[in-house]
PDB file of C-alpha atoms in Angstrom:
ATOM      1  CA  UNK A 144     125.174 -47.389  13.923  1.00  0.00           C
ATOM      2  CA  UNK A 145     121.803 -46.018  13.214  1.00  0.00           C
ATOM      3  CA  UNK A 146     117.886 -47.378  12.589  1.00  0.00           C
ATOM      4  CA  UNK A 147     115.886 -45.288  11.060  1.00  0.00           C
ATOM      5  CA  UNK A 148     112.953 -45.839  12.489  1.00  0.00           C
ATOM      6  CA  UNK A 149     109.344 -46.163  10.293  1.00  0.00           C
ATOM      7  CA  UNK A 150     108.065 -42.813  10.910  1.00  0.00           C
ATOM      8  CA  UNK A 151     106.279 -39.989   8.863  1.00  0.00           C
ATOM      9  CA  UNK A 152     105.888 -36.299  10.430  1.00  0.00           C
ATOM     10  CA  UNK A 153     105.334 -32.514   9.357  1.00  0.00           C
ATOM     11  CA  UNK A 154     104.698 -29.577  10.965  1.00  0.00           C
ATOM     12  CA  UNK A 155     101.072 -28.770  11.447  1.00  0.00           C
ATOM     13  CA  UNK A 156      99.605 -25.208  12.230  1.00  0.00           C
ATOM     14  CA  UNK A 157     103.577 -24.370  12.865  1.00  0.00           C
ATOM     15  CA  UNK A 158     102.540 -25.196  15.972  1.00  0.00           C
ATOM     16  CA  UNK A 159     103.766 -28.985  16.367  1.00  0.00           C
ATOM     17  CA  UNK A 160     104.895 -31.868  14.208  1.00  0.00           C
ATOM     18  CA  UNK A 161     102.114 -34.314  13.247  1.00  0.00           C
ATOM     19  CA  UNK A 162     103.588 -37.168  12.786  1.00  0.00           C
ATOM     20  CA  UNK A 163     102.338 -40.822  11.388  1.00  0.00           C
ATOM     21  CA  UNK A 164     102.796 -43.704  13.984  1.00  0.00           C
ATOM     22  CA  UNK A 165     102.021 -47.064  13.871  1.00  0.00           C
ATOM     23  CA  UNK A 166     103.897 -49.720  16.043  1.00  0.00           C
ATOM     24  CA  UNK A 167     105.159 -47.584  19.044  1.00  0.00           C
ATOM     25  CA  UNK A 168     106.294 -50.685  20.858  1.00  0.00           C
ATOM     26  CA  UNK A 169     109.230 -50.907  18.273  1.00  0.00           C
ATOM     27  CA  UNK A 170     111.040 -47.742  19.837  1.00  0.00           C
ATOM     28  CA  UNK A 171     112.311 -47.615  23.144  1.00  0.00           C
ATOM     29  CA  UNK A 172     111.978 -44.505  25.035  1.00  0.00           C
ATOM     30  CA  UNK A 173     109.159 -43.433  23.472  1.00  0.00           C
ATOM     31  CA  UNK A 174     106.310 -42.442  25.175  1.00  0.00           C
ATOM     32  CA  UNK A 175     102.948 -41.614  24.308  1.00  0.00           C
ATOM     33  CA  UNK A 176     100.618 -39.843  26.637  1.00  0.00           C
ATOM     34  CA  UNK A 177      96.950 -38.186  25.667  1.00  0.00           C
ATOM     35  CA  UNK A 178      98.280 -38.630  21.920  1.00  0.00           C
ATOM     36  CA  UNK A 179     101.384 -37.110  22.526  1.00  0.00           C
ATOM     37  CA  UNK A 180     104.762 -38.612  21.302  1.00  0.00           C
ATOM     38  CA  UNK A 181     107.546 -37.663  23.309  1.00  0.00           C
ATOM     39  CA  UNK A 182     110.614 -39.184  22.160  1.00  0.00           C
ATOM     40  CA  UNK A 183     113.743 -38.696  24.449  1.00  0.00           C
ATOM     41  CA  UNK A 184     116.859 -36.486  22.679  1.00  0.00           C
ATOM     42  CA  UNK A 185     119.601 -38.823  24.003  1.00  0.00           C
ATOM     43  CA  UNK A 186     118.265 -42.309  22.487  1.00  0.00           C
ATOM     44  CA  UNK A 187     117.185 -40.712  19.331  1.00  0.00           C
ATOM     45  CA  UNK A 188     118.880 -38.401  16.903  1.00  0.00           C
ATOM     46  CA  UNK A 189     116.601 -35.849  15.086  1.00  0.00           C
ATOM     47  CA  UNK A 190     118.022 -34.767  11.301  1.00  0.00           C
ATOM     48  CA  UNK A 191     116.397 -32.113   9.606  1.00  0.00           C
ATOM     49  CA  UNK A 192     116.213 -32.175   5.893  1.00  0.00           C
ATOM     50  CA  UNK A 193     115.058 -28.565   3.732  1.00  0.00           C
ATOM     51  CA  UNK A 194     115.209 -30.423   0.636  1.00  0.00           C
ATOM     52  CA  UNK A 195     112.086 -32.724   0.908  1.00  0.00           C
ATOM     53  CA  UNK A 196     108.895 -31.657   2.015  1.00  0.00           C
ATOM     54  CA  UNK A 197     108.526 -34.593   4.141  1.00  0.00           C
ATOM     55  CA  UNK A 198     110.004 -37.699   4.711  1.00  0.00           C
ATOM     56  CA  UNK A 199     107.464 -41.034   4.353  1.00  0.00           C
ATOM     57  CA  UNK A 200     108.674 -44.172   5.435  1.00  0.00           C
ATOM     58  CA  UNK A 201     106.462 -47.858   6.152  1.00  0.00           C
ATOM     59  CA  UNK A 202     104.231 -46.994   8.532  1.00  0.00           C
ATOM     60  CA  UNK A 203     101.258 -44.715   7.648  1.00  0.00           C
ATOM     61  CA  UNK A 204      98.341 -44.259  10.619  1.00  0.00           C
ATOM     62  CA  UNK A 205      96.769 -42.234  13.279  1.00  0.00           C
ATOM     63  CA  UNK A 206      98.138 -38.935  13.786  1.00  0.00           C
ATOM     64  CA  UNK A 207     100.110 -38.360  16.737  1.00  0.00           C
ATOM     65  CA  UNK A 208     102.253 -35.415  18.259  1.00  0.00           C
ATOM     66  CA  UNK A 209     105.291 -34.752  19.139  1.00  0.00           C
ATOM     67  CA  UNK A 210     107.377 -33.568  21.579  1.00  0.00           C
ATOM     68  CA  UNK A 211     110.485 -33.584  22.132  1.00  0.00           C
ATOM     69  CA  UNK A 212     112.842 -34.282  25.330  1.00  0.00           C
ATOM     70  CA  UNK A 213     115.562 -31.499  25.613  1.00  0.00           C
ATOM     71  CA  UNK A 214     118.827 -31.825  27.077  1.00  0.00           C
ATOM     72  CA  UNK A 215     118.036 -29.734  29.686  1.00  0.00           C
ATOM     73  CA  UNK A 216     114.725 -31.839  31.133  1.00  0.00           C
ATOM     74  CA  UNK A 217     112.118 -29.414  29.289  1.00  0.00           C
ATOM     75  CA  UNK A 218     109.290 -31.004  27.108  1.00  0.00           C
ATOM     76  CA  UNK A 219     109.345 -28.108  24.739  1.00  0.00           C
ATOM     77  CA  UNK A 220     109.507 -27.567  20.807  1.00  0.00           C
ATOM     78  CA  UNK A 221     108.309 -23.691  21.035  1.00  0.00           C
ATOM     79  CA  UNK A 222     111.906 -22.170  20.471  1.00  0.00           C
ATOM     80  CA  UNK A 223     112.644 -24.783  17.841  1.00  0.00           C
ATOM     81  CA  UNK A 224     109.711 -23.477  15.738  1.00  0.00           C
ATOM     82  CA  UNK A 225     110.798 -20.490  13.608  1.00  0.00           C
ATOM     83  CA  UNK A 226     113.750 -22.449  12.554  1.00  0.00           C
ATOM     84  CA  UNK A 227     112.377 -25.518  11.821  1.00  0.00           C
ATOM     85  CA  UNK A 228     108.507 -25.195  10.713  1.00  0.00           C
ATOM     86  CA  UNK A 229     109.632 -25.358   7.209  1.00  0.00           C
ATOM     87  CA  UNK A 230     111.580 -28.660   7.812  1.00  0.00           C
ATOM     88  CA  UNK A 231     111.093 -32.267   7.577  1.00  0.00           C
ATOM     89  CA  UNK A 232     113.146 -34.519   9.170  1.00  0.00           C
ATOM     90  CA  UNK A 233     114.368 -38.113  10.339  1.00  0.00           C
ATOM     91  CA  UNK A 234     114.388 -39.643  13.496  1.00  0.00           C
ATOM     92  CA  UNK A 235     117.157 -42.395  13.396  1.00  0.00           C
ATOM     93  CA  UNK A 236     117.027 -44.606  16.719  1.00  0.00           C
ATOM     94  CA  UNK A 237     120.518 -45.615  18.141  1.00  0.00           C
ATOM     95  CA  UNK A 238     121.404 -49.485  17.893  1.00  0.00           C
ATOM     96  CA  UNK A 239     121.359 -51.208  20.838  1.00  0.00           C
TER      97      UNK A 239
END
């Protein structure tokens, strides 16, 4: 089973997803470092959804951004970009 968890993110400058964060404490390996979310790939499963422009869910505060924990060790979201920049999506956090 999945949580989704209460987050709100887009793609800003196509460079990275800004994304809307309130209680980080909530999430488990998450970690945020000089405003940087970095959310690990095998506790969380990203979906990606064309159809809505973005996805808005409880929480609504300070920007943050985001990147994202391959499976191969490497923080990087660069060669994600030209197929996703035009994406939404939701993070859904496994159930303990």
């Amino acid at each position: 089973a999945f949580i989704k968890s209460l987050i709100k993110f887009r793609f800003d400058n196509q460079k990275f997803l800004s994304l809307n964060f309130e209680n980080f404490s909530t999430l488990k390996n998450v970690e945020i470092k000089d405003r940087f979310l970095k959310i690990n790939l095998h506790d969380f499963i990203v979906i990606f959804n064309s159809n809505d422009k973005e996805i808005t869910t409880d929480l609504d505060t300070g920007k943050y951004k985001i990147l994202i924990d391959t499976s191969d060790g490497k923080n990087n979201l660069k060669d994600s970009l030209v197929l996703l920049k035009s994406f939404s999506a939701v993070v859904l956090k496994k159930q303990d």
